[in-house]
Amino acid sequence: MSKAARTKQFIIEKTAPIFNTKGYAGTSINDLTFATGLTKGSIYGNFDNKDEVALAAFDYNFMRVNLYIKSQMETQTSIIGKLLVYPQTYRNFLKLPFLAAGCPITNTSTEADDTHPPLRSKATAAFTYWRKTLEFLINKGISEGEIKSDLQVQEFISVLTSLIQGSFMQTKVTGNLNALYDSMDFLEKLIRNIKA
């Protein structure tokens, strides 16, 4: 990796948590310089503008969540076990540094839905990827006889993602973990009930 590529990656890694915590509008160039210890010129020597840093930071934040979920799924042998990784992960989000500020999809979607089309596109692509991953996993479980064959796959995916995102948002807004815990308990039951 070249020095320029290392510097760019350093900027992304140091600023990604700030963008996930404060959002695009709330993150200033001063936040970026403070987090990196670099000058404004150094940051903008590696990125054209704040938008480019924010887009790269979103990709990095989403990648970290995705890699964590994937690594936890790899420890499971059954499809049901792999699906149960979601409630187990999100129930304990405060213990995971990259999720403590919130889910990057939820945070970015909430802020950028009407205000920042490129970030909205990134969040939409991430959400679509998540749904496709779930669809593949569930269909594999159906074809292997582990999951009920009459399961309405798209409906189940919508409920699963809504429970996670909605309870996450409620917890972040209220500071109360009850909605999250209740929702993750319900989601665990829901996942166990699709077993064939």
Tab-separated table of C-alpha atoms in Angstrom:
chain	number	residue	atom	x	y	z
A	1	MET	CA	0.000	0.000	0.000
A	2	SER	CA	1.439	3.384	-0.977
A	3	LYS	CA	1.896	6.198	1.536
A	4	ALA	CA	-1.014	8.101	-0.063
A	5	ALA	CA	-3.265	5.025	0.183
A	6	ARG	CA	-2.231	4.483	3.831
A	7	THR	CA	-2.997	8.133	4.637
A	8	LYS	CA	-6.377	7.906	2.934
A	9	GLN	CA	-7.209	4.726	4.863
A	10	PHE	CA	-6.052	6.354	8.104
A	11	ILE	CA	-8.396	9.305	7.484
A	12	ILE	CA	-11.308	6.964	6.777
A	13	GLU	CA	-10.700	4.848	9.881
A	14	LYS	CA	-10.340	7.864	12.171
A	15	THR	CA	-13.327	9.800	10.809
A	16	ALA	CA	-15.792	6.931	10.270
A	17	PRO	CA	-16.908	6.803	13.941
A	18	ILE	CA	-17.453	10.576	13.921
A	19	PHE	CA	-19.662	10.470	10.836
A	20	ASN	CA	-21.627	7.580	12.341
A	21	THR	CA	-22.090	9.477	15.620
A	22	LYS	CA	-22.661	13.044	14.426
A	23	GLY	CA	-23.910	12.431	10.908
A	24	TYR	CA	-22.855	14.248	7.769
A	25	ALA	CA	-24.303	17.645	8.666
A	26	GLY	CA	-23.026	17.510	12.244
A	27	THR	CA	-19.458	16.598	11.320
A	28	SER	CA	-17.229	19.597	10.718
A	29	ILE	CA	-13.791	19.853	9.169
A	30	ASN	CA	-12.542	20.668	12.683
A	31	ASP	CA	-13.869	17.274	13.811
A	32	LEU	CA	-11.936	15.625	10.994
A	33	THR	CA	-8.693	17.444	11.719
A	34	PHE	CA	-9.009	16.743	15.454
A	35	ALA	CA	-9.669	13.036	14.910
A	36	THR	CA	-6.825	12.566	12.480
A	37	GLY	CA	-4.300	15.085	13.755
A	38	LEU	CA	-3.937	16.187	10.146
A	39	THR	CA	-4.435	19.629	8.651
A	40	LYS	CA	-7.382	20.550	6.484
A	41	GLY	CA	-4.982	20.631	3.540
A	42	SER	CA	-3.805	17.086	4.267
A	43	ILE	CA	-7.362	15.794	4.413
A	44	TYR	CA	-8.422	17.579	1.247
A	45	GLY	CA	-5.181	16.537	-0.420
A	46	ASN	CA	-6.494	12.969	-0.158
A	47	PHE	CA	-10.204	13.633	-0.703
A	48	ASP	CA	-11.886	16.154	-2.984
A	49	ASN	CA	-14.338	17.292	-0.308
A	50	LYS	CA	-16.233	16.351	2.839
A	51	ASP	CA	-18.745	14.378	0.749
A	52	GLU	CA	-16.030	12.046	-0.471
A	53	VAL	CA	-14.787	11.463	3.088
A	54	ALA	CA	-18.358	10.809	4.301
A	55	LEU	CA	-19.061	8.303	1.521
A	56	ALA	CA	-15.831	6.424	2.230
A	57	ALA	CA	-16.589	6.518	5.978
A	58	PHE	CA	-20.043	5.011	5.398
A	59	ASP	CA	-18.521	2.182	3.352
A	60	TYR	CA	-16.002	1.544	6.114
A	61	ASN	CA	-18.638	1.574	8.874
A	62	PHE	CA	-20.912	-0.779	6.943
A	63	MET	CA	-18.006	-3.090	6.113
A	64	ARG	CA	-17.080	-3.374	9.809
A	65	VAL	CA	-20.620	-4.363	10.799
A	66	ASN	CA	-20.880	-6.763	7.884
A	67	LEU	CA	-17.542	-8.450	8.643
A	68	TYR	CA	-18.465	-8.851	12.303
A	69	ILE	CA	-21.838	-10.454	11.487
A	70	LYS	CA	-20.185	-12.724	8.927
A	71	SER	CA	-17.498	-13.812	11.403
A	72	GLN	CA	-20.170	-14.639	13.994
A	73	MET	CA	-22.196	-16.588	11.424
A	74	GLU	CA	-19.139	-18.631	10.497
A	75	THR	CA	-19.135	-20.037	14.041
A	76	GLN	CA	-22.639	-21.438	13.511
A	77	THR	CA	-23.401	-24.687	11.698
A	78	SER	CA	-27.141	-24.251	11.136
A	79	ILE	CA	-29.034	-21.604	9.177
A	80	ILE	CA	-31.193	-20.907	12.249
A	81	GLY	CA	-27.993	-20.386	14.256
A	82	LYS	CA	-26.694	-17.996	11.619
A	83	LEU	CA	-29.953	-15.989	11.682
A	84	LEU	CA	-29.823	-15.846	15.488
A	85	VAL	CA	-26.556	-13.908	15.153
A	86	TYR	CA	-28.634	-10.811	14.338
A	87	PRO	CA	-30.573	-10.531	17.618
A	88	GLN	CA	-27.485	-11.611	19.579
A	89	THR	CA	-25.376	-8.901	17.931
A	90	TYR	CA	-27.876	-6.067	18.163
A	91	ARG	CA	-28.909	-6.899	21.724
A	92	ASN	CA	-25.284	-6.300	22.712
A	93	PHE	CA	-24.536	-3.341	20.448
A	94	LEU	CA	-23.201	-1.152	23.262
A	95	LYS	CA	-20.398	-3.677	23.833
A	96	LEU	CA	-19.297	-3.413	20.192
A	97	PRO	CA	-17.315	-0.192	19.626
A	98	PHE	CA	-18.245	0.064	15.937
A	99	LEU	CA	-21.977	-0.178	16.752
A	100	ALA	CA	-22.072	1.869	19.972
A	101	ALA	CA	-22.868	5.062	18.021
A	102	GLY	CA	-25.612	3.271	16.134
A	103	CYS	CA	-26.151	1.209	13.044
A	104	PRO	CA	-24.609	3.002	10.052
A	105	ILE	CA	-27.573	2.098	7.839
A	106	THR	CA	-30.104	3.492	10.337
A	107	ASN	CA	-28.062	6.586	11.155
A	108	THR	CA	-27.325	7.430	7.541
A	109	SER	CA	-30.852	6.655	6.318
A	110	THR	CA	-32.385	8.878	8.950
A	111	GLU	CA	-30.178	11.828	8.108
A	112	ALA	CA	-29.656	11.496	4.371
A	113	ASP	CA	-33.083	10.382	3.158
A	114	ASP	CA	-33.954	13.850	1.827
A	115	THR	CA	-30.759	15.840	2.285
A	116	HIS	CA	-27.840	13.955	0.744
A	117	PRO	CA	-28.629	11.815	-2.334
A	118	PRO	CA	-25.192	10.138	-2.597
A	119	LEU	CA	-25.305	9.026	1.057
A	120	ARG	CA	-28.892	7.919	0.594
A	121	SER	CA	-27.758	5.800	-2.369
A	122	LYS	CA	-25.036	4.212	-0.224
A	123	ALA	CA	-27.543	3.427	2.543
A	124	THR	CA	-30.015	2.023	0.009
A	125	ALA	CA	-27.335	-0.203	-1.530
A	126	ALA	CA	-26.282	-1.434	1.926
A	127	PHE	CA	-29.878	-2.198	2.880
A	128	THR	CA	-30.427	-4.022	-0.423
A	129	TYR	CA	-27.251	-6.054	0.165
A	130	TRP	CA	-28.475	-6.976	3.666
A	131	ARG	CA	-31.857	-8.118	2.318
A	132	LYS	CA	-30.231	-10.166	-0.467
A	133	THR	CA	-27.897	-11.817	2.063
A	134	LEU	CA	-30.870	-12.755	4.239
A	135	GLU	CA	-32.822	-14.006	1.223
A	136	PHE	CA	-29.935	-16.242	0.148
A	137	LEU	CA	-29.515	-17.631	3.668
A	138	ILE	CA	-33.226	-18.309	4.188
A	139	ASN	CA	-33.690	-19.895	0.752
A	140	LYS	CA	-30.706	-22.128	1.461
A	141	GLY	CA	-32.363	-23.154	4.734
A	142	ILE	CA	-35.605	-23.930	2.893
A	143	SER	CA	-33.846	-25.974	0.191
A	144	GLU	CA	-31.922	-27.941	2.844
A	145	GLY	CA	-35.132	-28.656	4.785
A	146	GLU	CA	-34.089	-26.682	7.865
A	147	ILE	CA	-36.622	-23.864	7.396
A	148	LYS	CA	-40.348	-24.296	6.727
A	149	SER	CA	-41.019	-24.435	2.994
A	150	ASP	CA	-44.147	-22.265	3.225
A	151	LEU	CA	-42.301	-19.316	4.809
A	152	GLN	CA	-43.076	-15.991	3.127
A	153	VAL	CA	-39.418	-15.044	2.693
A	154	GLN	CA	-39.773	-11.356	1.769
A	155	GLU	CA	-42.309	-10.761	4.539
A	156	PHE	CA	-40.005	-12.429	7.079
A	157	ILE	CA	-37.042	-10.331	5.918
A	158	SER	CA	-39.094	-7.138	6.199
A	159	VAL	CA	-40.128	-8.003	9.753
A	160	LEU	CA	-36.591	-9.002	10.784
A	161	THR	CA	-34.967	-5.843	9.427
A	162	SER	CA	-37.750	-3.619	10.771
A	163	LEU	CA	-37.479	-5.100	14.258
A	164	ILE	CA	-33.743	-4.507	14.286
A	165	GLN	CA	-33.772	-1.034	12.778
A	166	GLY	CA	-36.871	0.168	14.644
A	167	SER	CA	-35.776	-1.051	18.063
A	168	PHE	CA	-32.282	0.305	17.468
A	169	MET	CA	-33.712	3.722	16.607
A	170	GLN	CA	-36.006	3.745	19.672
A	171	THR	CA	-33.101	2.862	21.941
A	172	LYS	CA	-30.870	5.550	20.471
A	173	VAL	CA	-33.600	8.220	20.766
A	174	THR	CA	-34.860	7.342	24.249
A	175	GLY	CA	-31.702	5.932	25.821
A	176	ASN	CA	-33.873	3.074	27.080
A	177	LEU	CA	-32.816	-0.461	26.193
A	178	ASN	CA	-36.197	-2.093	26.919
A	179	ALA	CA	-37.570	-1.754	23.368
A	180	LEU	CA	-34.369	-3.254	21.993
A	181	TYR	CA	-34.331	-6.170	24.421
A	182	ASP	CA	-38.043	-6.886	23.926
A	183	SER	CA	-37.665	-6.740	20.151
A	184	MET	CA	-34.611	-8.981	20.099
A	185	ASP	CA	-36.375	-11.503	22.375
A	186	PHE	CA	-39.336	-11.469	19.968
A	187	LEU	CA	-37.014	-11.807	16.966
A	188	GLU	CA	-35.288	-14.823	18.515
A	189	LYS	CA	-38.662	-16.513	18.968
A	190	LEU	CA	-39.648	-15.606	15.418
A	191	ILE	CA	-36.442	-17.125	14.026
A	192	ARG	CA	-36.793	-20.294	16.094
A	193	ASN	CA	-40.413	-20.664	14.906
A	194	ILE	CA	-39.428	-20.879	11.214
A	195	LYS	CA	-37.513	-24.103	11.832
A	196	ALA	CA	-38.978	-26.990	9.846
